[in-house]
XYZ file of C-alpha atoms in Angstrom:
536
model
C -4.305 -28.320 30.584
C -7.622 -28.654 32.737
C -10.681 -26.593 31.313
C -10.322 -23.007 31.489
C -6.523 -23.381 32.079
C -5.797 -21.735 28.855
C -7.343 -18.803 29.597
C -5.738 -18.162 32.797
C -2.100 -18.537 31.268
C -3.320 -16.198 28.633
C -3.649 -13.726 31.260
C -0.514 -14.335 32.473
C 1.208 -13.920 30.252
C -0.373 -10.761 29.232
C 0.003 -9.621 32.773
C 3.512 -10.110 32.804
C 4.484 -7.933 29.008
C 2.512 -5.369 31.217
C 4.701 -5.531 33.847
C 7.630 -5.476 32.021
C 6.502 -2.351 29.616
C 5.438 -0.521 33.262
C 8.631 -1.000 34.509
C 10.952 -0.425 31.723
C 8.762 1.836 29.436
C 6.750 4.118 31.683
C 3.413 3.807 33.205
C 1.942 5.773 30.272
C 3.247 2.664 27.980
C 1.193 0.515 30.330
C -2.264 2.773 30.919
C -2.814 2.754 27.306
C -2.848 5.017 24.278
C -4.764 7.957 25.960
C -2.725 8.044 28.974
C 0.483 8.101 26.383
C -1.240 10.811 24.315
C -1.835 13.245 26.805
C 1.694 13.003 28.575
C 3.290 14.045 25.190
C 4.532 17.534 25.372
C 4.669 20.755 22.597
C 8.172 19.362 21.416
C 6.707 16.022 20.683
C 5.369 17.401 17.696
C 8.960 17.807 16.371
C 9.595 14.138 16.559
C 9.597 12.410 13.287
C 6.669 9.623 11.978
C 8.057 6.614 10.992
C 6.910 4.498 8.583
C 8.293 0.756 7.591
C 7.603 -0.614 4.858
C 8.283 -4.258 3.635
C 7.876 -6.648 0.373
C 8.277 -10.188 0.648
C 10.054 -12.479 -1.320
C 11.663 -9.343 -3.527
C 15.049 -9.725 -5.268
C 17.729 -7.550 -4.815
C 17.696 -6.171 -8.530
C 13.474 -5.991 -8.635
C 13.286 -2.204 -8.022
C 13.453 0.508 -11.161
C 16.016 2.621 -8.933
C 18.107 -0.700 -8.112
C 18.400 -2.123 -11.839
C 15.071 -3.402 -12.776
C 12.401 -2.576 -16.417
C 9.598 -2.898 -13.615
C 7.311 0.243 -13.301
C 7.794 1.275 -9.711
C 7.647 5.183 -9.740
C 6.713 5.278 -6.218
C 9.583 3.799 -4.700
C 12.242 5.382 -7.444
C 11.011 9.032 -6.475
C 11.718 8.039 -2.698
C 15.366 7.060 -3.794
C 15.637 9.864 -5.884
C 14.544 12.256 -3.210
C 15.791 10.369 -0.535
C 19.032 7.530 -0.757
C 19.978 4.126 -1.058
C 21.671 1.692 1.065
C 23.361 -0.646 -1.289
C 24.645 -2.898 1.750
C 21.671 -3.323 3.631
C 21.315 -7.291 5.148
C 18.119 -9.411 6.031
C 17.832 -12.523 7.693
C 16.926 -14.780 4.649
C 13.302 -15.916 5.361
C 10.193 -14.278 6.394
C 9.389 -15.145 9.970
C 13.056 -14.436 10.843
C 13.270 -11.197 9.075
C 10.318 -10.243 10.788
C 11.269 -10.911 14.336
C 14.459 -9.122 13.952
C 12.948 -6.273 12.304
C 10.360 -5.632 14.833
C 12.914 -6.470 17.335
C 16.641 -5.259 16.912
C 17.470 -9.038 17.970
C 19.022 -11.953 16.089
C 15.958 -14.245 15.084
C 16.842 -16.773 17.725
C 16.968 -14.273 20.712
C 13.143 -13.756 20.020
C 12.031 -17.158 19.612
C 11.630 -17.479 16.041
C 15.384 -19.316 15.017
C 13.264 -20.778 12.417
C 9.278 -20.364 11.718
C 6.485 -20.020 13.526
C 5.986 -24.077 13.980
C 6.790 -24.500 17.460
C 9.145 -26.349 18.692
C 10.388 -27.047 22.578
C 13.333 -24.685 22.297
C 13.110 -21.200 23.237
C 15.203 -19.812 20.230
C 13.132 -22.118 18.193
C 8.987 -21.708 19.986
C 8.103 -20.213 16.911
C 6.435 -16.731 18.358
C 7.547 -13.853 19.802
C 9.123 -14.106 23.690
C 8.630 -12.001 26.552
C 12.549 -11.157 26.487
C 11.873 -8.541 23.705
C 10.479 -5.839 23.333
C 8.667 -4.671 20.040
C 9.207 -1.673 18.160
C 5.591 -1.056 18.492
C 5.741 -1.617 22.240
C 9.000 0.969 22.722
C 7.234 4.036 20.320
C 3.893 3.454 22.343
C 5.817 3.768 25.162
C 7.657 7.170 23.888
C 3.694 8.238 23.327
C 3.627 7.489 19.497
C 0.571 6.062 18.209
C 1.647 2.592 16.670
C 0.093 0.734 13.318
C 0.121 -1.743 11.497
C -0.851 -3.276 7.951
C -0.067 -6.254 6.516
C 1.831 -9.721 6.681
C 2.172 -10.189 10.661
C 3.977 -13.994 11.201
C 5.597 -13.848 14.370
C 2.883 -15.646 16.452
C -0.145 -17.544 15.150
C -2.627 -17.080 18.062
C -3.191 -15.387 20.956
C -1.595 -13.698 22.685
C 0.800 -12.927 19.984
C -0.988 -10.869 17.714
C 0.140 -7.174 16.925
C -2.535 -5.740 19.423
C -0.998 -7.922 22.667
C 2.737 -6.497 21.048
C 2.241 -3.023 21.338
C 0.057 -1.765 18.386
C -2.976 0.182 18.942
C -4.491 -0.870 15.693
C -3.571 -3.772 13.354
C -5.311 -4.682 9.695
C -3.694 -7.911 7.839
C -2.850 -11.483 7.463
C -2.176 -12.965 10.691
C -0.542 -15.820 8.999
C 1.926 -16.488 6.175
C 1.724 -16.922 2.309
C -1.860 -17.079 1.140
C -4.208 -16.054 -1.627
C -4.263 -12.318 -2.848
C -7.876 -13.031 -3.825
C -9.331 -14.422 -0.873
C -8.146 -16.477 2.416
C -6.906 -19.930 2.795
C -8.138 -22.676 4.765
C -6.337 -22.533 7.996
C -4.961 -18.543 7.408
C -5.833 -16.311 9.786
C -6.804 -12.401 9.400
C -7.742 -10.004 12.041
C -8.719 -5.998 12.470
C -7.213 -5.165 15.913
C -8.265 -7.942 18.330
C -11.018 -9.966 16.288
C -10.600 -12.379 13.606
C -11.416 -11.081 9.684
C -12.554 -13.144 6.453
C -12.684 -10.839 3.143
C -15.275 -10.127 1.274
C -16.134 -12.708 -1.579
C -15.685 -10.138 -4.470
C -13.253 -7.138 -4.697
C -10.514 -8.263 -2.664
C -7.180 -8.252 -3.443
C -4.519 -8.415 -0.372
C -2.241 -5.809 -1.836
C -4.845 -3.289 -2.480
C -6.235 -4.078 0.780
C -3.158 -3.869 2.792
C -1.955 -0.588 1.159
C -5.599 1.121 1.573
C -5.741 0.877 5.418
C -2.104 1.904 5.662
C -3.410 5.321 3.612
C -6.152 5.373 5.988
C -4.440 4.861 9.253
C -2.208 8.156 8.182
C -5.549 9.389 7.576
C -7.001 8.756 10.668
C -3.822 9.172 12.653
C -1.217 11.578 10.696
C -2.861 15.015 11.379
C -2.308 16.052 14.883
C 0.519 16.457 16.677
C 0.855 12.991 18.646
C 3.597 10.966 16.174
C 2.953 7.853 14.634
C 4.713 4.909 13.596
C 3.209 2.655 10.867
C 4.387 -0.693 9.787
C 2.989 -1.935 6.414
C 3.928 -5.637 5.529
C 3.047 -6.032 2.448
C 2.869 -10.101 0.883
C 3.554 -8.962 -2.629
C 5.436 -10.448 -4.495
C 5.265 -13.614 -2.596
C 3.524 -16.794 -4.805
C 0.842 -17.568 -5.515
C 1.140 -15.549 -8.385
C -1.702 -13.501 -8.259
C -2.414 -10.195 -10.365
C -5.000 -7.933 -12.264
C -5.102 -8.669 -15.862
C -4.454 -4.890 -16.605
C -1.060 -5.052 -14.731
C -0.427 -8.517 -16.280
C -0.804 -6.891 -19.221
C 1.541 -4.053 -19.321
C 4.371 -6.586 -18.692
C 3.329 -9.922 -21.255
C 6.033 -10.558 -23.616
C 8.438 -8.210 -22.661
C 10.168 -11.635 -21.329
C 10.439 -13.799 -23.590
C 13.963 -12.302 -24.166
C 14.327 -15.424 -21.612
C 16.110 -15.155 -17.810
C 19.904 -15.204 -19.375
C 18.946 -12.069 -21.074
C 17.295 -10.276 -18.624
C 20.190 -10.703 -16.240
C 22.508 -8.587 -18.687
C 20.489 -6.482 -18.775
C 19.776 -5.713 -15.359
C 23.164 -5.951 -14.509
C 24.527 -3.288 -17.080
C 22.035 -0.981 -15.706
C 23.230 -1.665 -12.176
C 26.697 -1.144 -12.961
C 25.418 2.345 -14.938
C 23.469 3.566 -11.952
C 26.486 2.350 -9.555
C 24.126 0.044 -7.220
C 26.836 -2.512 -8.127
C 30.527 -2.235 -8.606
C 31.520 -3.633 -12.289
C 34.632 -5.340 -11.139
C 31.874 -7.748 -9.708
C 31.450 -10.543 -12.208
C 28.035 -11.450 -13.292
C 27.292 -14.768 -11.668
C 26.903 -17.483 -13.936
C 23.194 -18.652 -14.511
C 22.514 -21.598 -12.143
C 23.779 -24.604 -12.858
C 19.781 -26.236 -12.657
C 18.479 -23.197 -14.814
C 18.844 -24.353 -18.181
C 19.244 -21.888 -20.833
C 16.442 -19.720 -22.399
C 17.416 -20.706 -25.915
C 16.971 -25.040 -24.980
C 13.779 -24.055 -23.227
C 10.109 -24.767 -24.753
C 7.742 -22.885 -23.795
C 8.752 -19.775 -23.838
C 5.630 -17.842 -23.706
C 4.028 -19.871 -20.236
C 7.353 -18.510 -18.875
C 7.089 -14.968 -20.177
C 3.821 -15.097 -18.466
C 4.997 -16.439 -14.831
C 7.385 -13.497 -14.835
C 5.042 -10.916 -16.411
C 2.462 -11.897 -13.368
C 5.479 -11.807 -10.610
C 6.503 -8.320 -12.346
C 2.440 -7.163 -12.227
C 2.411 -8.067 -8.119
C 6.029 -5.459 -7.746
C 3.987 -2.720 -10.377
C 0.772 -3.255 -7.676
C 3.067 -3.062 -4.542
C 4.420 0.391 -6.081
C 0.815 1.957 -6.470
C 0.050 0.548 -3.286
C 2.877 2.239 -1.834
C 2.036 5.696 -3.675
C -1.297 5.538 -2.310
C 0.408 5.887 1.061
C 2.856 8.207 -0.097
C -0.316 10.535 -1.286
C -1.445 10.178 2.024
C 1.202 11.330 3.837
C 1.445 14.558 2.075
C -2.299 14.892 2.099
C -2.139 15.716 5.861
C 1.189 17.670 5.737
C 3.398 15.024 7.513
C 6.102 14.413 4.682
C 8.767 16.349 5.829
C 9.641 14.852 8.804
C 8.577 11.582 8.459
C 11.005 8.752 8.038
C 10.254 6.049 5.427
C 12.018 3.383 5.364
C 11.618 -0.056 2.726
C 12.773 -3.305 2.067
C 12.516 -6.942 1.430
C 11.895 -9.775 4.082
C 14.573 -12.132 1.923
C 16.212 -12.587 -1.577
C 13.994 -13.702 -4.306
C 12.552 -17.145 -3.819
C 13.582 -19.716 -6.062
C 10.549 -22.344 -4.622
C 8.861 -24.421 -6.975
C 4.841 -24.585 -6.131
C 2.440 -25.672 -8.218
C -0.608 -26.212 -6.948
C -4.500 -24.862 -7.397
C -6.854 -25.741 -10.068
C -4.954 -27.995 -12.886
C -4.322 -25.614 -16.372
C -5.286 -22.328 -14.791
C -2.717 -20.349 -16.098
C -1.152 -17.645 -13.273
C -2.993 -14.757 -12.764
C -6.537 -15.536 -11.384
C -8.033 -16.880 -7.829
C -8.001 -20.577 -8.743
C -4.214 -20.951 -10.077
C -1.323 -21.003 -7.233
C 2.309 -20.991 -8.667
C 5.474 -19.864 -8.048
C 7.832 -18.546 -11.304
C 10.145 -20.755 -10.323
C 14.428 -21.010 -9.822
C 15.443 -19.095 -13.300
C 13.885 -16.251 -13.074
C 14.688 -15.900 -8.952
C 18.045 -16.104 -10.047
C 17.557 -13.096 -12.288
C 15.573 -11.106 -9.498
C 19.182 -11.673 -7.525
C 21.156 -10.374 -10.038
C 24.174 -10.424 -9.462
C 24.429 -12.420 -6.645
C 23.887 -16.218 -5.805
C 21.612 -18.181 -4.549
C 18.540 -17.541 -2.801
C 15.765 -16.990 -0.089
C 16.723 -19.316 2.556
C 20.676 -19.156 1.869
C 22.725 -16.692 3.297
C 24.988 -16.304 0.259
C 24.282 -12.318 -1.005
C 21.798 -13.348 -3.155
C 19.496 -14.428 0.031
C 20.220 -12.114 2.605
C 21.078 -8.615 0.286
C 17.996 -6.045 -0.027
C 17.569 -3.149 -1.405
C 16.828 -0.742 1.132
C 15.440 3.095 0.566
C 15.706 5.899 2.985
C 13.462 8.855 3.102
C 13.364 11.744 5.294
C 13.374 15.239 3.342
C 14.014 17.161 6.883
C 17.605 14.928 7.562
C 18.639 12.947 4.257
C 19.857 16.268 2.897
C 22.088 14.924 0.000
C 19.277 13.382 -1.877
C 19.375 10.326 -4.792
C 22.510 9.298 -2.892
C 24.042 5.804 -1.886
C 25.755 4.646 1.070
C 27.892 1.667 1.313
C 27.613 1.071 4.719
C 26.970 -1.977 5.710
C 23.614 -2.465 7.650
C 21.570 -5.013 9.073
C 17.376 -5.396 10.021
C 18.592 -4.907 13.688
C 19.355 -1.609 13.207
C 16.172 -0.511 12.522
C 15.323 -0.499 16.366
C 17.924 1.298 17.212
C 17.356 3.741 14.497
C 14.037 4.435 16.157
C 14.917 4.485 19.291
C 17.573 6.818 18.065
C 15.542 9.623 16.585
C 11.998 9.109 18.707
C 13.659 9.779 21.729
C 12.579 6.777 22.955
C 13.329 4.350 26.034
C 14.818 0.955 25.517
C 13.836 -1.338 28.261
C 16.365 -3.022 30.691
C 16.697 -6.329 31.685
C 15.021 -9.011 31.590
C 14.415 -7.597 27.894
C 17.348 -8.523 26.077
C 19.619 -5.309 25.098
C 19.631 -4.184 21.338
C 22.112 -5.692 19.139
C 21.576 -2.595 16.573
C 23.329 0.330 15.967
C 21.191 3.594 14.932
C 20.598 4.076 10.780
C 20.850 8.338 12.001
C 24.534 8.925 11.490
C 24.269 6.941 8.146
C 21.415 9.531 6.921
C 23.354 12.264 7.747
C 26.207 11.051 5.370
C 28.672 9.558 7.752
C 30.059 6.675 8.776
C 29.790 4.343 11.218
C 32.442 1.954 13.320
C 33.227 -1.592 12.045
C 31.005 -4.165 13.763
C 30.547 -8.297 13.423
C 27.386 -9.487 11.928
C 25.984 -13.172 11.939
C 23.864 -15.381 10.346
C 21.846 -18.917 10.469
C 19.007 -20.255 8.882
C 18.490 -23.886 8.458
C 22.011 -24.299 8.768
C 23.374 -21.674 6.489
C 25.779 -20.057 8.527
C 27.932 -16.757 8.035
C 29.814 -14.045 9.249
C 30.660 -10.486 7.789
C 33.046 -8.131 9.636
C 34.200 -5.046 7.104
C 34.867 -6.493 3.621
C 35.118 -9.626 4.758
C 32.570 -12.722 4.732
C 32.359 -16.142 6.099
C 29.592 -18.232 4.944
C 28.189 -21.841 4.436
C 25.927 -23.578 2.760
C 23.876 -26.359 4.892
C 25.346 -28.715 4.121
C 29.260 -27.708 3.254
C 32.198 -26.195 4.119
C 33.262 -22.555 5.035
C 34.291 -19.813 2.543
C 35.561 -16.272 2.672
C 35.151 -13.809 0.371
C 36.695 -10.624 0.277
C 32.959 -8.990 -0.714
C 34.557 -5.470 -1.265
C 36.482 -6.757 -4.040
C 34.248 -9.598 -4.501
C 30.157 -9.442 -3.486
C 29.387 -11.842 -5.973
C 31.096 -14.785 -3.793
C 33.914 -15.950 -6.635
C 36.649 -16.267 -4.765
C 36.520 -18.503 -2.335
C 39.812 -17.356 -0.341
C 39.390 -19.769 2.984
C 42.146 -22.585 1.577
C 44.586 -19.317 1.335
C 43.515 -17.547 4.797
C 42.681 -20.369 7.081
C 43.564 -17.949 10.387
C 40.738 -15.563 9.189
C 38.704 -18.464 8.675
C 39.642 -19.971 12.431
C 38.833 -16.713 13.894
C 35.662 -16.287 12.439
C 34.617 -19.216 13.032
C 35.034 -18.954 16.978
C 33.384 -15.858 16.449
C 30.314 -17.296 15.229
C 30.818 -20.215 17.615
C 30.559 -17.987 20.798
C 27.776 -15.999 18.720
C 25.327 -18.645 18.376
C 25.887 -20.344 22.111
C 25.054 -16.262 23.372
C 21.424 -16.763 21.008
C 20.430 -20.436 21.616
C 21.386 -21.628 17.914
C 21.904 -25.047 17.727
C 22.808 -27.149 14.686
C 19.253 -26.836 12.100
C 19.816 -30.891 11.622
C 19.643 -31.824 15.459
C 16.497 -29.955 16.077
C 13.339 -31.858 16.953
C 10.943 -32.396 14.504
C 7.978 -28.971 14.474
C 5.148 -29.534 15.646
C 1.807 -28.306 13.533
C 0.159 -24.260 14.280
C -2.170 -24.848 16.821
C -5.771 -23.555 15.774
């Protein structure tokens, strides 16, 4: 590009999303958040607030109310008064999840098949396309006014930042994992439009994150014009990073060791019926060793006191915006929804300043394979693999004025692309038409309000995990390796591979995901080209 060329395709491209929001949205999308405001009418005030909220890199089993000794009062009295989708589906990975989330496409339909290094695919640039549309940018254009806090990763640079994708205000990390101290080399934070750098002392991302959420609701929850906040949080996500006084509460209660703690968490589970027991316990992984052959028992204790002190933060963080929320009378009818971006994360990183121990700014570690494997209990594998142990969340549903039958579970089976529609659903919003790609969602409402919803085909691919589900049955493969099909009603935890005995199930299914990934520009993870660094 000549001088001055970036700019102008800058504009363009912003010129165009306008376009597309006038024409599909409504011209008060497209004049702006005052326009939108003042063309909402006195029955606009009847339309819920929503409010998404999101951990990363948080097992399935990590929550008190789905199996787990960590404190998280915040998010158990939102089951309790609220309920519990026990079949609820991410993507596997971070930048994935969060395209489909904001979405209601597959990953690869909005340009983000993998991360956010690009690469010269579409399904593959590595930031969101103009053949979307953002939750953020279909609310704004129903007149809600549209937030966000937190962990953004869907687009590096501008213009792909949460203010050119529909939100009116935006306070987080641009970028992916980093610090909860202070930021990275080469991560990026903003508030709205301009770039951010914490302040040296009293900083920490979680606290951070969840206080501007509180204060958006502050700000925005107390007239009548609806709002819908998204708050991204990075917790637990290494480094492990923590207050002493959290770390604290947790020290030594695991030095019981990984093998342990999986019993446990799975007795509970089968007690509180988040799991069914005629689902075996999978075996420990075969490159954990066991607790009892290990050495140093209390350095491990530690890394999983630390990772339990980031979910214990996340919790207060979240009751902080809870608080909020019924400070300014919007409880009732606002819809909260939360989950994880992927399963627990079995990466090993060890990096910072050699012997710092985790906890503190100058250690970065991760707690490593054994205990992820516990955070997935029951399931197998991990973030990344689309086995249930990468791609099953727990997922909480609040909304006192519809979710009548409260501490409840559902067994329907959902997936992050249902979220849109869910929204679109009960805002009484406008999904654009073409060239925006249609949803692939169907609406969380009828699932609320106790019923059930029709049988539908959902797929998956990350790095060349593949799979399939279609009512209790699952195809799925690990990158590289064969198929295999699981009956997960009678069998979730993936022991019975059944594809030798059913290879026409398998045949169809595969065609299925076949003509699937052709329709979304997937193409096989080991012929891609090579990604190219973030620009700066």
């Amino acid at each position: 590009m000549k001088p001055g060329d970036e700019v102008i395709y800058c504009l363009l491209i912003m010129n165009r999303r306008t376009f597309l929001q006038t024409a599909s949205l409504g011209t008060a999308a497209a004049a702006g958040p005052a326009l939108a405001a003042a063309a909402l009418s006195p029955s606009d005030a009847k339309r819920p607030n929503i409010i998404l909220i999101m951990a990363d890199d948080m097992g399935y089993s990590d929550l008190g109310c789905f199996g787990s000794e960590i404190h998280t009062p915040n998010l158990d009295r939102l089951a309790t008064g609220g309920m519990r989708l026990t079949q609820f589906y991410n993507t596997a990975r971070c930048c994935p999840t969060r395209a489909s989330l904001l979405t209601g496409l597959y990953p690869h339909q909005a340009g983000i098949g993998h991360m956010v290094n690009p690469r010269p695919i579409p399904a593959y640039q590595g930031y969101l396309n103009d053949r979307c549309s953002t939750l953020a940018e279909v609310l704004r254009g129903a007149g809600y006014k549209t937030l966000m806090s937190g962990k953004w990763h869907v687009g590096e640079n501008r213009p792909h930042w949460p203010v050119d994708r529909g939100f009116d205000h935006y306070f987080g990390l641009i970028s992916g994992a980093d610090n909860y101290w202070k930021l990275d080399p080469g991560r990026k934070m903003a508030i709205d439009d301009k770039p951010y750098t914490p302040p040296a002392k009293g900083f920490y991302m979680t606290d951070a994150i969840a206080d501007h959420a509180a204060g958006f609701i502050d700000q925005h929850g107390r007239g009548e014009q609806p709002f819908f906040l998204y708050a991204a949080f990075t917790a637990p996500h290494w480094p492990l990073h923590a207050y002493p006084e959290d770390i604290a509460k947790y020290q030594g209660k695991y030095e019981k060791g990984w093998d342990a703690l999986r019993q446990e968490r799975h007795k509970r589970m089968i007690e509180m019926d988040i799991v069914d027991k005629k689902w075996p316990l999978t075996e420990r992984d075969s490159t954990a060793p066991a607790w009892e052959s290990v050495k140093d028992k209390k350095a491990l204790d530690l890394a999983m006191a630390v990772y339990a002190a980031q979910i214990d933060r996340l919790d207060q963080g979240i009751g902080k915006i809870l608080d909020k929320l019924r400070e300014v009378g919007a409880e009732e009818n606002t819809l909260v929804m939360f989950l994880s971006d992927n399963g627990g994360c079995a990466e090993v990183v060890n990096q910072g300043k050699k012997g710092v121990p985790p906890g503190p700014v100058d250690s970065y570690l991760s707690y490593g394979l054994a205990w992820a494997n516990a955070s997935n209990t029951p399931f197998r594998l991990y973030k990344h693999w689309v086995h249930e142990g990468g791609i099953s969340t727990p997922f909480i549903a609040h909304w006192p004025k519809v979710i009548k039958k409260t501490n409840s579970f559902s067994r329907e089976v959902g997936h992050l692309v249902d979220v849109m529609a869910t929204c679109v659903d009960i805002s009484g919003a406008k999904y654009p038409g073409a060239p925006i790609q249609p949803m692939e969602g169907k609406s969380l409402l009828p699932v609320f309000q106790g019923k059930k919803r029709p049988e539908r085909t959902l797929f998956w691919e990350h790095e060349g995990n593949r799979a399939v589900r279609r009512g209790k049955w699952k195809l799925v493969s690990r990158n590289p390796g064969k198929w295999e099909l699981y009956d997960v009603e009678a069998d979730r935890t993936e022991f019975k591979d059944l594809a030798a005995k059913m290879p026409a199930k398998v045949a169809d299914f595969d065609q299925q995901y076949t003509a699937w990934a052709s329709r979304c520009g997937v193409l096989p993870f080991d012929t891609l080209p090579k990604a190219g660094p973030l620009s700066e």
